[in-house]
PDB file of C-alpha atoms and ligand atoms in Angstrom:
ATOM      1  CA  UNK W 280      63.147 183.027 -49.853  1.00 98.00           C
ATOM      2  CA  UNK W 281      60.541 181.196 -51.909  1.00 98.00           C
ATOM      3  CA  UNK W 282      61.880 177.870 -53.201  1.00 98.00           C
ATOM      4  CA  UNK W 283      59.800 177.146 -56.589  1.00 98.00           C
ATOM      5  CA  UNK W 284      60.602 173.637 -57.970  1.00 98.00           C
ATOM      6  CA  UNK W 285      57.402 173.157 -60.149  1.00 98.00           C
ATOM      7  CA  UNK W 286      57.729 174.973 -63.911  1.00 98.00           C
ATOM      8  CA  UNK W 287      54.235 176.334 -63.705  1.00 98.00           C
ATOM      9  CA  UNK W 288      54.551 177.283 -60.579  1.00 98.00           C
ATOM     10  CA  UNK W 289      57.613 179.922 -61.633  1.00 98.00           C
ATOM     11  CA  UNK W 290      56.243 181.041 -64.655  1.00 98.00           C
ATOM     12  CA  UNK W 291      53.717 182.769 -62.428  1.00 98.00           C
ATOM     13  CA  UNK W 292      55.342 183.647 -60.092  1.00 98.00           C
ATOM     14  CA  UNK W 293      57.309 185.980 -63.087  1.00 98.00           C
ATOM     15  CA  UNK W 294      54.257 186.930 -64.526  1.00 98.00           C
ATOM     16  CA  UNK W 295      53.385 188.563 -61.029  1.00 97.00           C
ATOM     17  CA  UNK W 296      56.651 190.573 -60.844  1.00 97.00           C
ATOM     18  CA  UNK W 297      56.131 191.426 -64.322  1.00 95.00           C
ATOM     19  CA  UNK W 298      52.296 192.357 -63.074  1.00 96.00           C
ATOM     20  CA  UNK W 299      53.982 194.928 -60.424  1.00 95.00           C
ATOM     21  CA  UNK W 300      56.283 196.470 -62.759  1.00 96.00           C
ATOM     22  CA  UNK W 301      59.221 194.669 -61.467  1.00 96.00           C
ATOM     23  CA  UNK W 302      62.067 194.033 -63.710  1.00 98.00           C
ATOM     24  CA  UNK W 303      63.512 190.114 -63.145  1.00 98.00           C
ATOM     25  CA  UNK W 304      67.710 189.696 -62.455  1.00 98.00           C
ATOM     26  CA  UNK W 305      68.509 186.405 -63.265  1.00 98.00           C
ATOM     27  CA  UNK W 306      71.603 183.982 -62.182  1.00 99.00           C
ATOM     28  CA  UNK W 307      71.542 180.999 -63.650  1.00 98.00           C
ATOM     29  CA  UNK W 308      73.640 178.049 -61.625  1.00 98.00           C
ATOM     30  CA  UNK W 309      74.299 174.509 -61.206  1.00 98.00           C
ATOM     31  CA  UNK W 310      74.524 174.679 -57.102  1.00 98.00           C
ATOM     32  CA  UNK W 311      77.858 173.952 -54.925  1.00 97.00           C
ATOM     33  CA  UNK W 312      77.612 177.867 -54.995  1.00 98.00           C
ATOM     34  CA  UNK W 313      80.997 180.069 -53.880  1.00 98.00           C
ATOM     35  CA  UNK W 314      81.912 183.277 -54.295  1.00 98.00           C
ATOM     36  CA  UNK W 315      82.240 183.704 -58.232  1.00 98.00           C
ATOM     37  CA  UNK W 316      77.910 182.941 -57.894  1.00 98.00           C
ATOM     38  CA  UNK W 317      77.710 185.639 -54.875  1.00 98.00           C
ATOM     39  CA  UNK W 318      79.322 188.250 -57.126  1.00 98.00           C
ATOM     40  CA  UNK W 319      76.809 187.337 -60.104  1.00 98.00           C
ATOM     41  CA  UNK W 320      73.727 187.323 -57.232  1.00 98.00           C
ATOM     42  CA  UNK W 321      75.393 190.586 -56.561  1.00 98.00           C
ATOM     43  CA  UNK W 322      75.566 191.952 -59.528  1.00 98.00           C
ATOM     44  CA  UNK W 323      71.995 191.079 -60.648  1.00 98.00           C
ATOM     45  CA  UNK W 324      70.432 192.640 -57.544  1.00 98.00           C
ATOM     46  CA  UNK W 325      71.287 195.494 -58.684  1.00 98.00           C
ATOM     47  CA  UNK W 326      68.880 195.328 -61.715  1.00 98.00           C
ATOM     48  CA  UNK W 327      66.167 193.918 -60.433  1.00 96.00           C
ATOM     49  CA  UNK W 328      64.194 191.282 -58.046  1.00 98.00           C
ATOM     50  CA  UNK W 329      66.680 188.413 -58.536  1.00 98.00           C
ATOM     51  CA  UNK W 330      65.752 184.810 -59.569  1.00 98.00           C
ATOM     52  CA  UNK W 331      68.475 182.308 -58.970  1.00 98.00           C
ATOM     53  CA  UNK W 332      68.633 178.484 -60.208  1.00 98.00           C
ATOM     54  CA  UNK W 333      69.967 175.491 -59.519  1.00 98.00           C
ATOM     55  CA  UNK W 334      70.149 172.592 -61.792  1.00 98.00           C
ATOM     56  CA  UNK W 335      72.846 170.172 -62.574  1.00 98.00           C
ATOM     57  CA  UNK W 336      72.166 170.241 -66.737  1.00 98.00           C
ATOM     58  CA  UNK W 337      72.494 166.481 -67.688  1.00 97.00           C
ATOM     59  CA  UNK W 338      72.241 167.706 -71.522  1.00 97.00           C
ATOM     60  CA  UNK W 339      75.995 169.827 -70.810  1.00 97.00           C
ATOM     61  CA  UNK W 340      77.668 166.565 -69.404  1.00 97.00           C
ATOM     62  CA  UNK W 341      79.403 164.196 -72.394  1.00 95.00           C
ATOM     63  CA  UNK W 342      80.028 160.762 -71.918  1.00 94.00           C
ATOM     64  CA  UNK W 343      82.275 159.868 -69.251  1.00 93.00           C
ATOM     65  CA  UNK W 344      81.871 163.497 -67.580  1.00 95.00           C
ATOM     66  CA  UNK W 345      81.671 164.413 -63.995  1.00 95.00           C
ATOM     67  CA  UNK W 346      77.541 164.678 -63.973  1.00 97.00           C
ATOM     68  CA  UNK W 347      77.074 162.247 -61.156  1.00 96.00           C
ATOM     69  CA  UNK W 348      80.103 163.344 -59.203  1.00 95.00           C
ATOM     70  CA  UNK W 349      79.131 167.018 -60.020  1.00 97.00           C
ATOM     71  CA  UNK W 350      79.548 168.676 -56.193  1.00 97.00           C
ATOM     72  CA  UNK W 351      75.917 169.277 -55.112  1.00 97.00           C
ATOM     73  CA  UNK W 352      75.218 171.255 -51.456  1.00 97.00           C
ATOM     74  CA  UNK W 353      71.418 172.321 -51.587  1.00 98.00           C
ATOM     75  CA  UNK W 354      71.532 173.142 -48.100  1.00 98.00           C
ATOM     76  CA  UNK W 355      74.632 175.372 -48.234  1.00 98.00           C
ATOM     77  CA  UNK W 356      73.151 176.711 -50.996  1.00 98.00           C
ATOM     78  CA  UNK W 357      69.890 177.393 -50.091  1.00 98.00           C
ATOM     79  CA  UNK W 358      71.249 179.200 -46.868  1.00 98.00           C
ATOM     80  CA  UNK W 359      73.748 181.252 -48.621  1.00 98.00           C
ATOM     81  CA  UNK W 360      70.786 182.082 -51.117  1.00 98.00           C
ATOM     82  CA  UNK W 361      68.735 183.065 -47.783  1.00 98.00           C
ATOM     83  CA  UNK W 362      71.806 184.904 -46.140  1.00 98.00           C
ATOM     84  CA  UNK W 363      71.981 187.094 -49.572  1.00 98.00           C
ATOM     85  CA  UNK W 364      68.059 188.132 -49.651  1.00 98.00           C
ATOM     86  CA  UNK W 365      67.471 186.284 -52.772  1.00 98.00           C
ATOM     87  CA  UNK W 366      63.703 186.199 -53.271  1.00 98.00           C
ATOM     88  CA  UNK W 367      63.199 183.425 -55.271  1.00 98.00           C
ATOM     89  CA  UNK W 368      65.344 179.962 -55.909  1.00 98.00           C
ATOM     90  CA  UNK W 369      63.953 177.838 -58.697  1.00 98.00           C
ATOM     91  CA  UNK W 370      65.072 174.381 -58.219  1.00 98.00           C
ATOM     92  CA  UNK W 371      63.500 172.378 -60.803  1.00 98.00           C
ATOM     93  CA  UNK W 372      63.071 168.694 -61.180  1.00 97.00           C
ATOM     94  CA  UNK W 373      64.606 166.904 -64.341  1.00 97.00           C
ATOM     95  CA  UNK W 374      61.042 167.148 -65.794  1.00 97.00           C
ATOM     96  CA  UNK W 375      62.592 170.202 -67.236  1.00 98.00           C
ATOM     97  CA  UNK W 376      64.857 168.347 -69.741  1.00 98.00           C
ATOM     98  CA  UNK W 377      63.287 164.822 -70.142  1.00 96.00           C
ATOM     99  CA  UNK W 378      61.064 164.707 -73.608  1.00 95.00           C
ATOM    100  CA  UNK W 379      63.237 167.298 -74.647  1.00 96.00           C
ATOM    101  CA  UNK W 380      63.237 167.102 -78.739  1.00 97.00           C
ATOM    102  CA  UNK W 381      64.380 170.605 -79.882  1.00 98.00           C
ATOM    103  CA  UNK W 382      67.897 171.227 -79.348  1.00 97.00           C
ATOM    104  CA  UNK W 383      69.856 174.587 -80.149  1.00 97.00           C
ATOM    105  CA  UNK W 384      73.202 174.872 -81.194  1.00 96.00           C
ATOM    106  CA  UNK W 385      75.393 177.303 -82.678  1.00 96.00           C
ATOM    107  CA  UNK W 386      77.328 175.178 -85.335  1.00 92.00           C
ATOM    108  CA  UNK W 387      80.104 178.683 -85.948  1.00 88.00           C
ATOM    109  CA  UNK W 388      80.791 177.654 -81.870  1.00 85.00           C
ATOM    110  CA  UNK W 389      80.278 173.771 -82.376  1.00 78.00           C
ATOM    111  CA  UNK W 390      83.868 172.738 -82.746  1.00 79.00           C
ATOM    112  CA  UNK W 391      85.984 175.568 -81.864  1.00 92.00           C
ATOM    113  CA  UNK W 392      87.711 175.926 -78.133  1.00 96.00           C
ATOM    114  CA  UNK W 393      85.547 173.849 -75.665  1.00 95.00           C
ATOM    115  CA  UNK W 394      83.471 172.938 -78.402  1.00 93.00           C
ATOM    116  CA  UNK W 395      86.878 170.285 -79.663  1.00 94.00           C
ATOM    117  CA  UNK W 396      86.925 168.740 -76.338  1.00 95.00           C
ATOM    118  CA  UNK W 397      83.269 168.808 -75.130  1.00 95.00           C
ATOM    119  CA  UNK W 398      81.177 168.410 -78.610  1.00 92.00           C
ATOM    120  CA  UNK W 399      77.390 168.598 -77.265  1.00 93.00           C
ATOM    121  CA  UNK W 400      78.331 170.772 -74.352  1.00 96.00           C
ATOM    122  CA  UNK W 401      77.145 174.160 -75.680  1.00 96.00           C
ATOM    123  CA  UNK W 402      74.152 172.102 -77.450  1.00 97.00           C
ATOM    124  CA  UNK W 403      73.191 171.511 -74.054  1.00 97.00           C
ATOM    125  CA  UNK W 404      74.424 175.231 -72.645  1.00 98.00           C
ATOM    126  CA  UNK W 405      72.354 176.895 -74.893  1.00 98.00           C
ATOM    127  CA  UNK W 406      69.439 174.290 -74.561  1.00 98.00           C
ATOM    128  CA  UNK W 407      68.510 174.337 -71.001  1.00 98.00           C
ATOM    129  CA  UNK W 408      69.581 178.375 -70.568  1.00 98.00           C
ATOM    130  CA  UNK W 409      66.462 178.792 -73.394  1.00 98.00           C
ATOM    131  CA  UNK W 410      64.267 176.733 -71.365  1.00 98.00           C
ATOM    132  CA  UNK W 411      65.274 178.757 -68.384  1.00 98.00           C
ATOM    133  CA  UNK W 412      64.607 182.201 -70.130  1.00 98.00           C
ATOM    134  CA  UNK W 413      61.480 180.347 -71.344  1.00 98.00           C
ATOM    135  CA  UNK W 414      59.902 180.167 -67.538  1.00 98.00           C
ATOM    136  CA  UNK W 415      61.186 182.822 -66.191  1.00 98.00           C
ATOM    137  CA  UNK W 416      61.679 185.442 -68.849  1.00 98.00           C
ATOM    138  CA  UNK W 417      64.045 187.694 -67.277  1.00 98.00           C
ATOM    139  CA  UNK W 418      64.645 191.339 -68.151  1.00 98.00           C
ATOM    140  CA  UNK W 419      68.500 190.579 -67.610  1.00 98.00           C
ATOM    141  CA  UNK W 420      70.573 187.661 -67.009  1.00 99.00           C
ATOM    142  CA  UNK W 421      74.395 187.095 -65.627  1.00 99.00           C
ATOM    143  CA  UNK W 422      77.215 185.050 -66.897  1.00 98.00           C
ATOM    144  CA  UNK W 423      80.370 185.220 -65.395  1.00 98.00           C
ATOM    145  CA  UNK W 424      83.497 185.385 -67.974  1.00 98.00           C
ATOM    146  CA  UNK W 425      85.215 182.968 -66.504  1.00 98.00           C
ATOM    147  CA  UNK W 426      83.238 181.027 -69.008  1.00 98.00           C
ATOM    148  CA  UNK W 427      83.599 183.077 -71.378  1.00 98.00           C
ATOM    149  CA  UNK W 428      82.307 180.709 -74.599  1.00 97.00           C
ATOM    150  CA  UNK W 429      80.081 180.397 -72.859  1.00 97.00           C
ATOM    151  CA  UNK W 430      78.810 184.245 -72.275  1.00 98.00           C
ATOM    152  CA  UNK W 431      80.153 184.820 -76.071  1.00 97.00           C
ATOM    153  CA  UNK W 432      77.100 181.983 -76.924  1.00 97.00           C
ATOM    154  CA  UNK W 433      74.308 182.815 -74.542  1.00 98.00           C
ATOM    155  CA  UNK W 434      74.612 186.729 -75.841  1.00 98.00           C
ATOM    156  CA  UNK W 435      74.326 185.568 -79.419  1.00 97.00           C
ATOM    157  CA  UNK W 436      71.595 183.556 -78.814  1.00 98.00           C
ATOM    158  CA  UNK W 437      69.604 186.271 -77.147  1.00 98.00           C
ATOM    159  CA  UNK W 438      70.344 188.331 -80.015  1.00 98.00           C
ATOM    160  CA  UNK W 439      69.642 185.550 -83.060  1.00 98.00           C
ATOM    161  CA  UNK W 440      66.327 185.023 -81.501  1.00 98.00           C
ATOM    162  CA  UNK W 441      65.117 188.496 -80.401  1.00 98.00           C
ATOM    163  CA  UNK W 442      65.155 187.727 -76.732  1.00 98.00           C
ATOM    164  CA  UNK W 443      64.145 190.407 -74.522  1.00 98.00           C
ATOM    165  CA  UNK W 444      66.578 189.395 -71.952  1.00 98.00           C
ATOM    166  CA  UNK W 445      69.820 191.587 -71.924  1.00 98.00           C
ATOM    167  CA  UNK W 446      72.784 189.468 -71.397  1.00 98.00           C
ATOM    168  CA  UNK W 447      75.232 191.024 -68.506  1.00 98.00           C
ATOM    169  CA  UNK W 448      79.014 189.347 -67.949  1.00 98.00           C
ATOM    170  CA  UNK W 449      80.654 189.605 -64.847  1.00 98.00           C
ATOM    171  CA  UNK W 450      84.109 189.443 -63.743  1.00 98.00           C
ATOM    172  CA  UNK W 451      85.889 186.285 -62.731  1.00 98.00           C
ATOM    173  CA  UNK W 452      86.086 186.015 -58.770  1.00 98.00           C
ATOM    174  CA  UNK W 453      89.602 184.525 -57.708  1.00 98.00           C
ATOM    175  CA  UNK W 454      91.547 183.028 -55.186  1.00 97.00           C
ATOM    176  CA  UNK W 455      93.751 185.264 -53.420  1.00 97.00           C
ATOM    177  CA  UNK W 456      96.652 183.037 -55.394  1.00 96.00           C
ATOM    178  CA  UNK W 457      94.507 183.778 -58.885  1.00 98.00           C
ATOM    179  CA  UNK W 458      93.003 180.499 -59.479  1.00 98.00           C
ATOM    180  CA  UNK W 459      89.406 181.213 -60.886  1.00 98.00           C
ATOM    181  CA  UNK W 460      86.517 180.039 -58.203  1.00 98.00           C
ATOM    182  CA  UNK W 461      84.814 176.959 -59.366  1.00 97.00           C
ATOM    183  CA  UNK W 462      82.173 174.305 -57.916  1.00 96.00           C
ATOM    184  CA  UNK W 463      84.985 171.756 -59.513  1.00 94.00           C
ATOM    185  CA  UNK W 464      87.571 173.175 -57.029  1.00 96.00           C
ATOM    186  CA  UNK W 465      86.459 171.088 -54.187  1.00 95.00           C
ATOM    187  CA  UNK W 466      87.625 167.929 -56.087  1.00 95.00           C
ATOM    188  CA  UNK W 467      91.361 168.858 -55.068  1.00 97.00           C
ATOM    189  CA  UNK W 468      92.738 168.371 -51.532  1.00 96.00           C
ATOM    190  CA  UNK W 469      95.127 171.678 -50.079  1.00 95.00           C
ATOM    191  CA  UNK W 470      97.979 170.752 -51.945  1.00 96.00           C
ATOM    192  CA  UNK W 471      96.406 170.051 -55.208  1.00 97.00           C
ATOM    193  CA  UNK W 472      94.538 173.467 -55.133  1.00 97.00           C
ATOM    194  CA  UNK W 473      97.874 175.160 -54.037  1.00 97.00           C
ATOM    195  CA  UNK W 474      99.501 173.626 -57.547  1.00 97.00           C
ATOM    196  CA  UNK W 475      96.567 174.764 -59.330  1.00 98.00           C
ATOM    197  CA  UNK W 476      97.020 177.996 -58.363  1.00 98.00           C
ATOM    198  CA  UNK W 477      99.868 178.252 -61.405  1.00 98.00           C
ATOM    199  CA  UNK W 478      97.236 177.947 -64.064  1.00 98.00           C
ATOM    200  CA  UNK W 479      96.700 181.435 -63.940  1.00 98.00           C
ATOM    201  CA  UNK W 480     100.145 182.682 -63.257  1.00 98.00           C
ATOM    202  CA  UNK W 481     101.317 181.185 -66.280  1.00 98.00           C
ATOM    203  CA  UNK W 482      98.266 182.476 -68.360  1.00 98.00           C
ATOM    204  CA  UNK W 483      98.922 186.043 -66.348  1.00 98.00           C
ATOM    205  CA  UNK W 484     102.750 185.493 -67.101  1.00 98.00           C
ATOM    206  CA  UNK W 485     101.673 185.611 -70.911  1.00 98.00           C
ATOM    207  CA  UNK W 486      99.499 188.789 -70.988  1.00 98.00           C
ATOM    208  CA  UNK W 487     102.644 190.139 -69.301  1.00 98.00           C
ATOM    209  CA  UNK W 488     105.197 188.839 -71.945  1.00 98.00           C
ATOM    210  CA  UNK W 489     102.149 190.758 -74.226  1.00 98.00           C
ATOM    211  CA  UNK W 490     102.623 193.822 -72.764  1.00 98.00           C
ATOM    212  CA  UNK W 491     106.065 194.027 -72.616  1.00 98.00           C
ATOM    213  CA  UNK W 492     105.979 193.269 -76.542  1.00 98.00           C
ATOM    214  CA  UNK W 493     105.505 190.206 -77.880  1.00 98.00           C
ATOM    215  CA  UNK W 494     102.834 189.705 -79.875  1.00 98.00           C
ATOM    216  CA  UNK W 495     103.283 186.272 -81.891  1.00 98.00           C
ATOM    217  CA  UNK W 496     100.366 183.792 -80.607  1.00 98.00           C
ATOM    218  CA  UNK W 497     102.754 181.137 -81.908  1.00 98.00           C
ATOM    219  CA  UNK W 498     105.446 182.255 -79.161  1.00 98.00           C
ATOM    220  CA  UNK W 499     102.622 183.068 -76.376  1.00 98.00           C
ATOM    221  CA  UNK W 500     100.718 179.323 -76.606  1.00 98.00           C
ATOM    222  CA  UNK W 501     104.076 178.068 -76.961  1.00 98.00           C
ATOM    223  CA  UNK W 502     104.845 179.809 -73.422  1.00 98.00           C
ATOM    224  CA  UNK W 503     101.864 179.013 -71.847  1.00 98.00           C
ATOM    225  CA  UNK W 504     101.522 175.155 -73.021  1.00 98.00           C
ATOM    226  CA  UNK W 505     105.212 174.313 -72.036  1.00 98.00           C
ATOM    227  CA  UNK W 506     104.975 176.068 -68.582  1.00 98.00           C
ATOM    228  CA  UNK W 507     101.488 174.416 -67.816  1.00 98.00           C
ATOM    229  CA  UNK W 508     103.206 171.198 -68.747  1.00 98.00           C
ATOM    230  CA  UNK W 509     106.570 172.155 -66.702  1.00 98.00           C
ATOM    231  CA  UNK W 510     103.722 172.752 -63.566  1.00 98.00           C
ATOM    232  CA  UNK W 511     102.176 169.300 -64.114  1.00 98.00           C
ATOM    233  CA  UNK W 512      99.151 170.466 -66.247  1.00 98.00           C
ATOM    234  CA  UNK W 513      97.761 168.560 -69.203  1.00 98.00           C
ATOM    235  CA  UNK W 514      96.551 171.282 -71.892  1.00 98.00           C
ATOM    236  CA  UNK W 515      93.687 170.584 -73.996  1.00 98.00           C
ATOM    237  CA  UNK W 516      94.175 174.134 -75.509  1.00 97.00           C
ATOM    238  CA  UNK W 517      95.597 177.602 -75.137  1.00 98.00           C
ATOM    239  CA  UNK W 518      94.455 180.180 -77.965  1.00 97.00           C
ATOM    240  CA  UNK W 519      94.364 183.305 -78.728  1.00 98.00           C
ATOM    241  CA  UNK W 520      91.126 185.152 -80.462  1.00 97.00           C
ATOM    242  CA  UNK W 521      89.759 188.163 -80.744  1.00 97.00           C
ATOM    243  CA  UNK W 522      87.011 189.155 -78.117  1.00 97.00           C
ATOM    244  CA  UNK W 523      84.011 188.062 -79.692  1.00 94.00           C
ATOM    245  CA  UNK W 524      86.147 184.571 -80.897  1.00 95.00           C
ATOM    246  CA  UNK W 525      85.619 184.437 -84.622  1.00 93.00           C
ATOM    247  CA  UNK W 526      88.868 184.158 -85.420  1.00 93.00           C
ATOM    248  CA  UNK W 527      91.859 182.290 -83.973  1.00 94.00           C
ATOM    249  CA  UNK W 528      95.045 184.736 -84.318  1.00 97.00           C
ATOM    250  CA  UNK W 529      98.518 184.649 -85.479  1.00 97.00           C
ATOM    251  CA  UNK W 530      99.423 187.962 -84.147  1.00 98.00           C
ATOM    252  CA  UNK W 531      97.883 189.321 -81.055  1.00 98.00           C
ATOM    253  CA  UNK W 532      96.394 192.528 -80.403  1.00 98.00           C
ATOM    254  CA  UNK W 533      95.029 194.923 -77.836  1.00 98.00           C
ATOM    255  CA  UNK W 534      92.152 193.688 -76.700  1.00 98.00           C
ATOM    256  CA  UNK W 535      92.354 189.995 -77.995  1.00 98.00           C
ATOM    257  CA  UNK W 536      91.891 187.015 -75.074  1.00 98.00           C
ATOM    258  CA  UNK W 537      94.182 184.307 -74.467  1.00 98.00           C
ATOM    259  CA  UNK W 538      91.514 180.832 -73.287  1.00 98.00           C
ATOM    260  CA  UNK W 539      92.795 177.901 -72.149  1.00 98.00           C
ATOM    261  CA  UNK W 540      91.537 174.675 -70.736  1.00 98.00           C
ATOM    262  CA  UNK W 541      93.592 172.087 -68.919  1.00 98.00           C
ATOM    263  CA  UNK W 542      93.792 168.834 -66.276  1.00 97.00           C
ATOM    264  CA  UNK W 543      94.848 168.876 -63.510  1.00 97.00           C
ATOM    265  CA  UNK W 544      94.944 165.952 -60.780  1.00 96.00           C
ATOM    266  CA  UNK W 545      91.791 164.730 -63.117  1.00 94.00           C
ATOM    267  CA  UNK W 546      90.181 167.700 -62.814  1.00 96.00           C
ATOM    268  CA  UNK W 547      88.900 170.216 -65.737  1.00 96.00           C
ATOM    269  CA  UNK W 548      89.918 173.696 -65.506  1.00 97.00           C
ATOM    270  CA  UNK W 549      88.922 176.871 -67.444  1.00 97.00           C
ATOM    271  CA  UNK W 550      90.285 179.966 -67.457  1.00 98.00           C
ATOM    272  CA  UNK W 551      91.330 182.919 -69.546  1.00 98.00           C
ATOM    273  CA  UNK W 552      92.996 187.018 -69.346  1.00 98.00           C
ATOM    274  CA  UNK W 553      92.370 189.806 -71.815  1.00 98.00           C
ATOM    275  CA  UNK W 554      96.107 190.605 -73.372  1.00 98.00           C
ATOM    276  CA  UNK W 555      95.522 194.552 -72.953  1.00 97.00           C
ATOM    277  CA  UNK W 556      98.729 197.124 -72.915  1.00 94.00           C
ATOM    278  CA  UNK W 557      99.183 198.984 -69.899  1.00 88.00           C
TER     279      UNK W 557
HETATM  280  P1  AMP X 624      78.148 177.107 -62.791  1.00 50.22           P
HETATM  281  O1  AMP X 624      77.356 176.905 -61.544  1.00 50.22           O
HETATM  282  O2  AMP X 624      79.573 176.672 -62.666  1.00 50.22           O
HETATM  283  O3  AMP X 624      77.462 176.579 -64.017  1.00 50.22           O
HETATM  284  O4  AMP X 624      78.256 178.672 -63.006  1.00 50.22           O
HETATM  285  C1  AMP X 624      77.117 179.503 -63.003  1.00 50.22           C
HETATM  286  C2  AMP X 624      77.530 180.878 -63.416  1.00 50.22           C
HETATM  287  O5  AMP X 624      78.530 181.367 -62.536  1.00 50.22           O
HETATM  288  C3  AMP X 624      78.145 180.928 -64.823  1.00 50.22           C
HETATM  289  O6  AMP X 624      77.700 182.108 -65.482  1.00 50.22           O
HETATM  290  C4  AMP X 624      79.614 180.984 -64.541  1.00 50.22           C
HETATM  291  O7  AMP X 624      80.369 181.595 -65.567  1.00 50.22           O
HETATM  292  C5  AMP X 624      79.634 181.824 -63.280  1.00 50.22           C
HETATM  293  N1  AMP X 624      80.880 181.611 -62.546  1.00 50.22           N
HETATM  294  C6  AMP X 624      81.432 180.427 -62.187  1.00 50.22           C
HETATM  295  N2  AMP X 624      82.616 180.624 -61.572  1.00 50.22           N
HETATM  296  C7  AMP X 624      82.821 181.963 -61.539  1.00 50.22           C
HETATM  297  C8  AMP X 624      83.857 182.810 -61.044  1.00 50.22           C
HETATM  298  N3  AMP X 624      84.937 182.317 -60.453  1.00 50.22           N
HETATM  299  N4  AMP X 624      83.725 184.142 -61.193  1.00 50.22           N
HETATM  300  C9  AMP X 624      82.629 184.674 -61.804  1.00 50.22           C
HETATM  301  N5  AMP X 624      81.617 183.929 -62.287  1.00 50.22           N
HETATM  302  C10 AMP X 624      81.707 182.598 -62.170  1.00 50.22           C
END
């Protein structure tokens, strides 16, 4: 695997995988990889020669954030990155985001969901994943839905500006007790990732209340904020829009997705289920 921290340096090394005709996968990361990344890497290999990065984006950290205590394992990561075939790692320095002066932001996005709790996050998503496509200029790139905002605003940027990237979501990779793989997970000892664990139950336990019939959001955040809170959690929100999240809904339908954020033990969790009828 070819480790590429120098800008220049991977903008040609896509331009010579462009040269031969090959199309370029790409996963952007921030490192501390598991098994929510693999399934991404995965995924992308299927489209093409696969680019992978790693960068710990000081521009999506607020004040008082977890930047410096963000979980960081290049070796683990490089080897899993070797184990999986990946041809090329681009691991660049912070020269990537220092001077920066242009900013993008999607002000529709701005203060809706994460947007309320984290205001220049996405301004710094969408920021450093346009540099990114900028270098390497990827045919496709992957987002995994576990994020979903996030996938919502990368895929609107790529169309708003023309992009020739196609944007590809994948699937949230879980626990085998639900709870939604994250770098952040390794902040909580056994027990504390064994009580996280009912984040998703209770967000399941609503899409099931869905299906069996109830369809008032008011009811199903009501559920879902008073068990989180019965299980310890603090809730920063629990909504329900439709798929594409322009609007916040009063009555849910097929198809609509129930998001919530919460802390736990001082930790940040995201998560989210599609309320579908079976
Ligand atoms: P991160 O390194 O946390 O910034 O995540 C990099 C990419 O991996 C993003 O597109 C995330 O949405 C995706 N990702 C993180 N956790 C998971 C997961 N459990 N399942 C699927 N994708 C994930």
């Amino acid at each position: 695997m070819k480790i590429i921290t120098d800008i220049e340096e991977m903008k040609e090394f896509s331009r010579n995988l462009k040269k031969s005709s090959k199309k370029i996968s790409f996963v952007p990361t921030m490192g501390k990889l598991h098994l929510g990344h693999i399934k991404l890497i995965e995924s992308a290999k299927k489209y093409g020669e696969t680019a992978v990065s790693i960068f710990v984006n000081p521009l999506q950290f607020g004040q008082g954030e977890d930047f410096n205590d963000y979980p960081r394992d290049f070796e683990n990561d490089e080897k899993i990155l070797s184990d999986l075939a990946v041809p090329v790692l681009f691991y660049p320095k912070s020269d990537i985001v220092s001077g920066t002066e242009t900013f993008l932001i999607n002000p529709e996005y701005s203060e809706k969901l994460e947007g309320l709790f984290r205001p220049s996050h996405f301004k710094g998503v969408l920021t450093i994943v346009m540099k990114l496509f900028g270098i390497i200029e990827p045919d496709f790139a992957f987002f995994g839905l576990k994020d979903y905002q996030q996938y919502v605003l990368v895929k609107k940027m790529a169309e708003d500006f023309f992009l020739n990237v196609k944007i590809i979501p994948v699937e949230t990779v879980r626990e085998k007790c639900g709870l939604a793989m994250s770098s952040r997970n390794t902040y909580f000892d056994e027990d504390g990732k064994k009580a996280a664990c009912a984040f998703y139950k209770v967000l399941s336990a609503a899409a099931g209340l869905f299906n069996a019939g109830e369809s008032s959001a008011e009811k199903l955040n009501g559920f879902v904020i008073k068990e989180l809170i019965r299980n310890g959690f603090k809730v920063d929100y629990a909504e329900i829009t439709d798929a594409d999240l322009k609007n916040r809904k009063q009555t849910a339908l097929n198809g609509d997705i129930l998001l919530a954020a919460v802390r736990f033990k001082g930790v940040r969790l995201l998560d989210n289920i599609f309320l579908l009828k079976k």
